[in-house]
Coordinates of C-alpha atoms in Angstrom, one line a residue:
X1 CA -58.0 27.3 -110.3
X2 CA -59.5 28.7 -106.7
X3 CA -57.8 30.6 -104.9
X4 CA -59.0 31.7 -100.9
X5 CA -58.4 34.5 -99.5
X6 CA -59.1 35.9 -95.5
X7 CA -58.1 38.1 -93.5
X8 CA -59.0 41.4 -91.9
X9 CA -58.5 45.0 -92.2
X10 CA -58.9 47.4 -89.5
X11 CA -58.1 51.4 -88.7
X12 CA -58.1 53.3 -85.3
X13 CA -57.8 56.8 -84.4
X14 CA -57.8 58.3 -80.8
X15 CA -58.0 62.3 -80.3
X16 CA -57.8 64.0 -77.4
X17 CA -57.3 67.7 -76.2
X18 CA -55.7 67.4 -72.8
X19 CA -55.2 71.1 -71.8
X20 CA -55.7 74.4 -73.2
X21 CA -51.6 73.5 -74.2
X22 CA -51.7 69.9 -74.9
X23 CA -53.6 67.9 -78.2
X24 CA -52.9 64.4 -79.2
X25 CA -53.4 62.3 -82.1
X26 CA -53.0 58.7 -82.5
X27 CA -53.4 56.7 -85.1
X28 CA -52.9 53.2 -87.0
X29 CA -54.0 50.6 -89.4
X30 CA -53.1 47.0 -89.9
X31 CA -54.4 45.3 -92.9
X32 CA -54.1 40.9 -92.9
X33 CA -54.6 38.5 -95.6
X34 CA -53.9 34.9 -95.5
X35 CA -53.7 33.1 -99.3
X36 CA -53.8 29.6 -100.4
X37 CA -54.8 27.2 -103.6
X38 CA -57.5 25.6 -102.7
X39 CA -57.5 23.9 -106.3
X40 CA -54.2 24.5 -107.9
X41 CA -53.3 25.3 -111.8
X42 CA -51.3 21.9 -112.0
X43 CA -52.3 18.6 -111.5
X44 CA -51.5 16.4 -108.6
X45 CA -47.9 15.8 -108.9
X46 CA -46.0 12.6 -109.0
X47 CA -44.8 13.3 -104.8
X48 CA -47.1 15.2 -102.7
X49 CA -44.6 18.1 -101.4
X50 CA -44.5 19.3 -105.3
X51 CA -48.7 20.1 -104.9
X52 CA -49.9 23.8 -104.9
X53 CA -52.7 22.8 -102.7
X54 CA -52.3 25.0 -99.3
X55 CA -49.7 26.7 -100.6
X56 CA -49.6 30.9 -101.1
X57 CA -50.5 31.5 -104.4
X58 CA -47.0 33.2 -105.4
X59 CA -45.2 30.5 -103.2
X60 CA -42.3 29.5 -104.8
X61 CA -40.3 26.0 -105.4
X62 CA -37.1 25.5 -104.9
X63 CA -34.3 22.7 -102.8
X64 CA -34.2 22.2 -99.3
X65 CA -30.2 23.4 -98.2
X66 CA -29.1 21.0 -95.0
X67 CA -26.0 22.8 -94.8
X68 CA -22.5 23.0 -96.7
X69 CA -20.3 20.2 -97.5
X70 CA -17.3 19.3 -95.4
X71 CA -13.9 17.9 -96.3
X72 CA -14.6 15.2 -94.6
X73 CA -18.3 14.1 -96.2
X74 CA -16.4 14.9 -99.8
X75 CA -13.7 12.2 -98.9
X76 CA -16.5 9.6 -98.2
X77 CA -17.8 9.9 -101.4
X78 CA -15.2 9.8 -103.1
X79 CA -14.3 6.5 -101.3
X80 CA -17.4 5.3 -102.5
X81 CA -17.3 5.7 -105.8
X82 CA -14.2 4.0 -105.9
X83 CA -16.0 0.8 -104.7
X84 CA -17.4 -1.8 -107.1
X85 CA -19.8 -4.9 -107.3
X86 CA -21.0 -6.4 -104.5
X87 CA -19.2 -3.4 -102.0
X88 CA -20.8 -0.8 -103.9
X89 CA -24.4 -2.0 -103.2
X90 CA -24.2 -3.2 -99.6
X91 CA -22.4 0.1 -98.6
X92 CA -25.0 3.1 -98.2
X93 CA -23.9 6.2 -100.3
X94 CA -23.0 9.3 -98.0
X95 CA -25.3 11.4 -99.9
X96 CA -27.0 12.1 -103.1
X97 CA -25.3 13.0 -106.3
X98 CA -25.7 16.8 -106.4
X99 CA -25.2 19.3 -109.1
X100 CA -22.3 19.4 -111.0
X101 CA -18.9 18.9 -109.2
X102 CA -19.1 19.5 -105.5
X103 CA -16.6 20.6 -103.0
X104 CA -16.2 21.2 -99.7
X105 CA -17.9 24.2 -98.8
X106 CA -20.7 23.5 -101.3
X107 CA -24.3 23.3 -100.3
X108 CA -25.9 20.2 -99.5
X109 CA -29.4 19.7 -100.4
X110 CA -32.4 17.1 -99.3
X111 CA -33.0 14.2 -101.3
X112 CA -36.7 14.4 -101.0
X113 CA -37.5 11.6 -102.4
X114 CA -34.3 9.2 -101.3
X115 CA -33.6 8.2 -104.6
X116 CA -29.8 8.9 -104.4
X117 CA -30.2 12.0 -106.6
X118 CA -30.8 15.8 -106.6
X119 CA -33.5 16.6 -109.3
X120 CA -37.1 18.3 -110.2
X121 CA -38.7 15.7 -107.9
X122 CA -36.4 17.3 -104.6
X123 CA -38.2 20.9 -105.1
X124 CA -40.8 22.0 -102.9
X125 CA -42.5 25.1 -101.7
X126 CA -39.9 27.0 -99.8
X127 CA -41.1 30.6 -99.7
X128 CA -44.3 32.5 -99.2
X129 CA -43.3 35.1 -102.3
X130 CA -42.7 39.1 -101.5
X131 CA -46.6 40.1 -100.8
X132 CA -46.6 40.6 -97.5
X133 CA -49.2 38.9 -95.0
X134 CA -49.1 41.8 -92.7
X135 CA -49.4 45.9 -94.1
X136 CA -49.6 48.0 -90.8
X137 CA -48.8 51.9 -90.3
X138 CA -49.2 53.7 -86.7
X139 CA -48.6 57.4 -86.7
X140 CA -49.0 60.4 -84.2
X141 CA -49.3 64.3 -83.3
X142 CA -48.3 66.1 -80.6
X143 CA -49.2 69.6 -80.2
X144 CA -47.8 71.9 -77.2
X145 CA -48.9 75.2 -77.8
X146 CA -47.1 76.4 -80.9
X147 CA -45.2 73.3 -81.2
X148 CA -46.5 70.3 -83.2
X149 CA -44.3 66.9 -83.3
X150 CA -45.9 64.1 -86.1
X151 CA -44.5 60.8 -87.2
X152 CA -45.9 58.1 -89.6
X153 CA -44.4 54.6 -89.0
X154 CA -44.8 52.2 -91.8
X155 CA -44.5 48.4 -92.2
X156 CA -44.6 45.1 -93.6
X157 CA -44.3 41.2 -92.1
X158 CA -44.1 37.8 -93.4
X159 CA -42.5 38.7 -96.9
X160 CA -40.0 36.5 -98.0
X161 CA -37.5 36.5 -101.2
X162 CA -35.3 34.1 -102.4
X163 CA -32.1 36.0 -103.4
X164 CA -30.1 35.1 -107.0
X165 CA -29.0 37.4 -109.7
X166 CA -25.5 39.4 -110.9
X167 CA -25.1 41.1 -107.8
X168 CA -25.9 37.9 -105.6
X169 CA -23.7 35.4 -107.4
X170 CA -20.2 37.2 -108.0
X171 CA -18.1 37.3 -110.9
X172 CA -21.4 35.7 -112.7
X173 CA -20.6 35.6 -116.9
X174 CA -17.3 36.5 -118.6
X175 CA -17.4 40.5 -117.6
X176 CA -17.3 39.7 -114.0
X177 CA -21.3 41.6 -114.0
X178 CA -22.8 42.6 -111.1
X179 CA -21.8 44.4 -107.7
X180 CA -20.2 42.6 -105.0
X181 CA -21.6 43.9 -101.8
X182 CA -19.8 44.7 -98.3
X183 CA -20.3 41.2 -96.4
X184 CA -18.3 39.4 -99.8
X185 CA -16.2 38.6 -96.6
X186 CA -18.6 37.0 -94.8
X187 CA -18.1 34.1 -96.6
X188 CA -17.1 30.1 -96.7
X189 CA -13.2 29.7 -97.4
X190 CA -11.0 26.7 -96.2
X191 CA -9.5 29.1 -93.5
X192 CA -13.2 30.1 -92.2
X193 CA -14.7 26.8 -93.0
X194 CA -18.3 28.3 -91.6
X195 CA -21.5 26.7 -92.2
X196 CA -23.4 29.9 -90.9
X197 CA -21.8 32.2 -93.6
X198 CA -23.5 33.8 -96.3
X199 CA -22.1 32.4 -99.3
X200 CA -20.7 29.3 -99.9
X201 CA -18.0 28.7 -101.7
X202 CA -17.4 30.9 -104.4
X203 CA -15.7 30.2 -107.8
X204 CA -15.4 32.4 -110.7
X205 CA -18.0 32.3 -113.6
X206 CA -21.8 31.2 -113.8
X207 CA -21.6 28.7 -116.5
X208 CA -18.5 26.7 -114.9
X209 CA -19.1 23.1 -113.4
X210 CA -18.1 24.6 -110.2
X211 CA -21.1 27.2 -109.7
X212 CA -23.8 25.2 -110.9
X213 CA -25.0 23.8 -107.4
X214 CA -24.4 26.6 -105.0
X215 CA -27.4 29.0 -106.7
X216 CA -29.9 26.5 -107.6
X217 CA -32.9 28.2 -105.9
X218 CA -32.7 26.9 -102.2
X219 CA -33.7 27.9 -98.6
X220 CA -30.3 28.9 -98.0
X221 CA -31.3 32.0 -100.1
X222 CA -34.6 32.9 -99.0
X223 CA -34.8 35.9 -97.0
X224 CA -37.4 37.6 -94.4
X225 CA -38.2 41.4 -95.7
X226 CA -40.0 42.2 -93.6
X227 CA -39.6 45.8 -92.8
X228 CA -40.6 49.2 -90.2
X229 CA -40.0 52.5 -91.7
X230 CA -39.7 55.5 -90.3
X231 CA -42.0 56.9 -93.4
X232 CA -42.0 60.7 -92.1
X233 CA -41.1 62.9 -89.6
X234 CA -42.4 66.8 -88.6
X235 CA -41.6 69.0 -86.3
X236 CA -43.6 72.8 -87.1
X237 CA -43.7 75.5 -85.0
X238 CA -46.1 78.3 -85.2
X239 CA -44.7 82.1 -84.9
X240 CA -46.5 83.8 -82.2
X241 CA -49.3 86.0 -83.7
X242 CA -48.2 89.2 -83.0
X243 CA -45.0 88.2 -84.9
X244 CA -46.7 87.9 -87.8
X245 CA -49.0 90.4 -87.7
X246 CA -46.2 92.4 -87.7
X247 CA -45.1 91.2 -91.0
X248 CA -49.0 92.0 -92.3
X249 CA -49.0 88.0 -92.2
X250 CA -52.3 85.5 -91.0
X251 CA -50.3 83.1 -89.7
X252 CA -46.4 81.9 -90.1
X253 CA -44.4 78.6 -89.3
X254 CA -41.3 77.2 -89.9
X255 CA -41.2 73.3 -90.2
X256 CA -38.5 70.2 -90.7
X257 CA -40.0 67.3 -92.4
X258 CA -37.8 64.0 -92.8
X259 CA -39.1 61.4 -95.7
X260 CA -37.7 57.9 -95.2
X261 CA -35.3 58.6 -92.5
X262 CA -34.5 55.1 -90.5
X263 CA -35.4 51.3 -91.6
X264 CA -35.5 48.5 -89.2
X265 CA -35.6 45.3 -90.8
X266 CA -32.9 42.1 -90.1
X267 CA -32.4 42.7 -94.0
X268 CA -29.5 44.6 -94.5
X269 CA -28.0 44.3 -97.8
X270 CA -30.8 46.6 -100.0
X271 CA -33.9 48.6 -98.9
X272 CA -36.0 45.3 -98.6
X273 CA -39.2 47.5 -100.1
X274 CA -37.4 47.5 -103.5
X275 CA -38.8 45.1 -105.6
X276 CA -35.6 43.2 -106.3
X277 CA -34.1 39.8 -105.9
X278 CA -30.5 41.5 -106.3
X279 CA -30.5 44.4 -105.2
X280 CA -30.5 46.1 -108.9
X281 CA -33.2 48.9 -108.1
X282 CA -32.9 52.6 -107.7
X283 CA -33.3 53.0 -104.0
X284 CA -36.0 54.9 -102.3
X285 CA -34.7 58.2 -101.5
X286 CA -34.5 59.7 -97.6
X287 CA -34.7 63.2 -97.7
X288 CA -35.2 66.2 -95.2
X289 CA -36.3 69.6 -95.7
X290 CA -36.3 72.3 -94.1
X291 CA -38.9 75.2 -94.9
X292 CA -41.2 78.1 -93.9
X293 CA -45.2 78.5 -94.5
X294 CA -47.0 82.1 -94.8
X295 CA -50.3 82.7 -94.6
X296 CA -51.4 85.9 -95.6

């Protein structure tokens, strides 16, 4: 295949010694790179939405979700079905067959190709993949005498993930596998019959009737991870010389350094940097430290 890349990559630093007191250092970086088949590994496929052509090489396919099933759309259908003969074909059907048994609550997805059902031929391209477009970093030291103040911000934009696994579908396989994580609540129920919820209805076990059209892969699962991290964090402080040269030192400080210390991204559920669709990933560590430096 052929693949085109472009983009740019760029790096700025700017320092300046205002005073005998003051000194600044700025810096940042931003790095860009748009992707796309120009000639794809597959052929032309039999609807033109299912083509890689302009698409990110590690796009992914999956269903388009337009929402989740009501009572009332369920009751339709299932007047529908009850008609026969001549009824049957003059009456339009609410909406295509889906997968498995559906219920209200259930997501509903786009019948592509209008042919009444939910199959290979309704997947499309429905997220970028986790390689970000956008790698940027900005950073910064500020030095007042003795005093020095340094912070390294670090991020990523247009990174997308579609979400499925243990930890995503609960009480997946017999064992009940997988965490369940704190917005299980946040969730569609016939009391809280939400169609801006996280999950969809839920029902026990992966390979039940009942579970096999709520995780199909689907926009209602892709996610932006797109990310700014505080990446570190230093405040030093340099002992006045006579201090040390009391102690028979060159030079002393004393420092706090932070590693990882605040994330901003609308992702909440995991550290979106972990390479994970579930979550299932040791976690980057956030540490801070506290220490002295001699010289002698």
């Amino acid at each position: 295949g052929v693949v085109e890349n472009r983009g740019f990559d760029g790096t700025i630093e700017y320092n300046r010694r205002l005073s005998d007191n003051w000194r600044i250092n700025l810096r940042g970086n931003i790095t860009y790179n748009n992707d796309q088949w120009i000639k794809g590994e597959l052929p032309d496929q039999r609807y033109s939405w299912m083509n890689q052509f302009g698409e990110k090489i590690l796009g992914q396919r999956g269903y388009i979700a337009e929402g989740l099933f009501t009572q009332s759309q369920i009751d339709d259908m299932a007047r529908w079905q009850q008609l026969s003969g001549e009824d049957k074909i003059t009456t339009p059907k609410p909406f295509a067959t889906q997968f498995g048994t559906v219920k209200a609550g259930d997501i509903r997805y786009k019948d592509l190709n209008n042919d009444g059902q939910i199959d290979a031929y309704d997947k499309t391209y429905i997220s970028r993949g986790d390689v970000p477009a956008f790698v940027y970093g900005l950073g910064f030291n500020i030095t007042w005498k003795n005093l020095m103040v340094g912070a390294l911000f670090q991020g990523v934009a247009k990174a997308e993930r579609i979400l499925a696994g243990n930890s995503i579908q609960p009480f997946i396989g017999g064992g009940g596998a997988g965490n369940l994580y704190s917005n299980i609540d946040d969730r569609w129920t016939e009391e809280n019959p939400n169609q801006n919820v996280f999950y969809p209805r839920l029902s026990y076990g992966g390979e039940t009737v009942d579970n096999q059209n709520n995780f199909q892969p689907s926009t209602w699962w892709v996610r932006d991870m797109s990310f700014l991290r505080l990446k570190t964090l230093q405040v030093s402080y340099n002992l006045p010389k006579h201090w040390s040269q009391t102690m028979k030192l060159n030079n002393a400080a004393v420092y706090i350094m932070g590693y990882n210390l605040v994330t901003f991204s609308k992702f909440k559920l995991w550290d979106p940097e972990l390479n994970s669709n579930d979550g299932s990933q040791y976690p980057n560590i956030s540490s801070l430290s506290i220490g002295i430096n001699f010289t002698f």
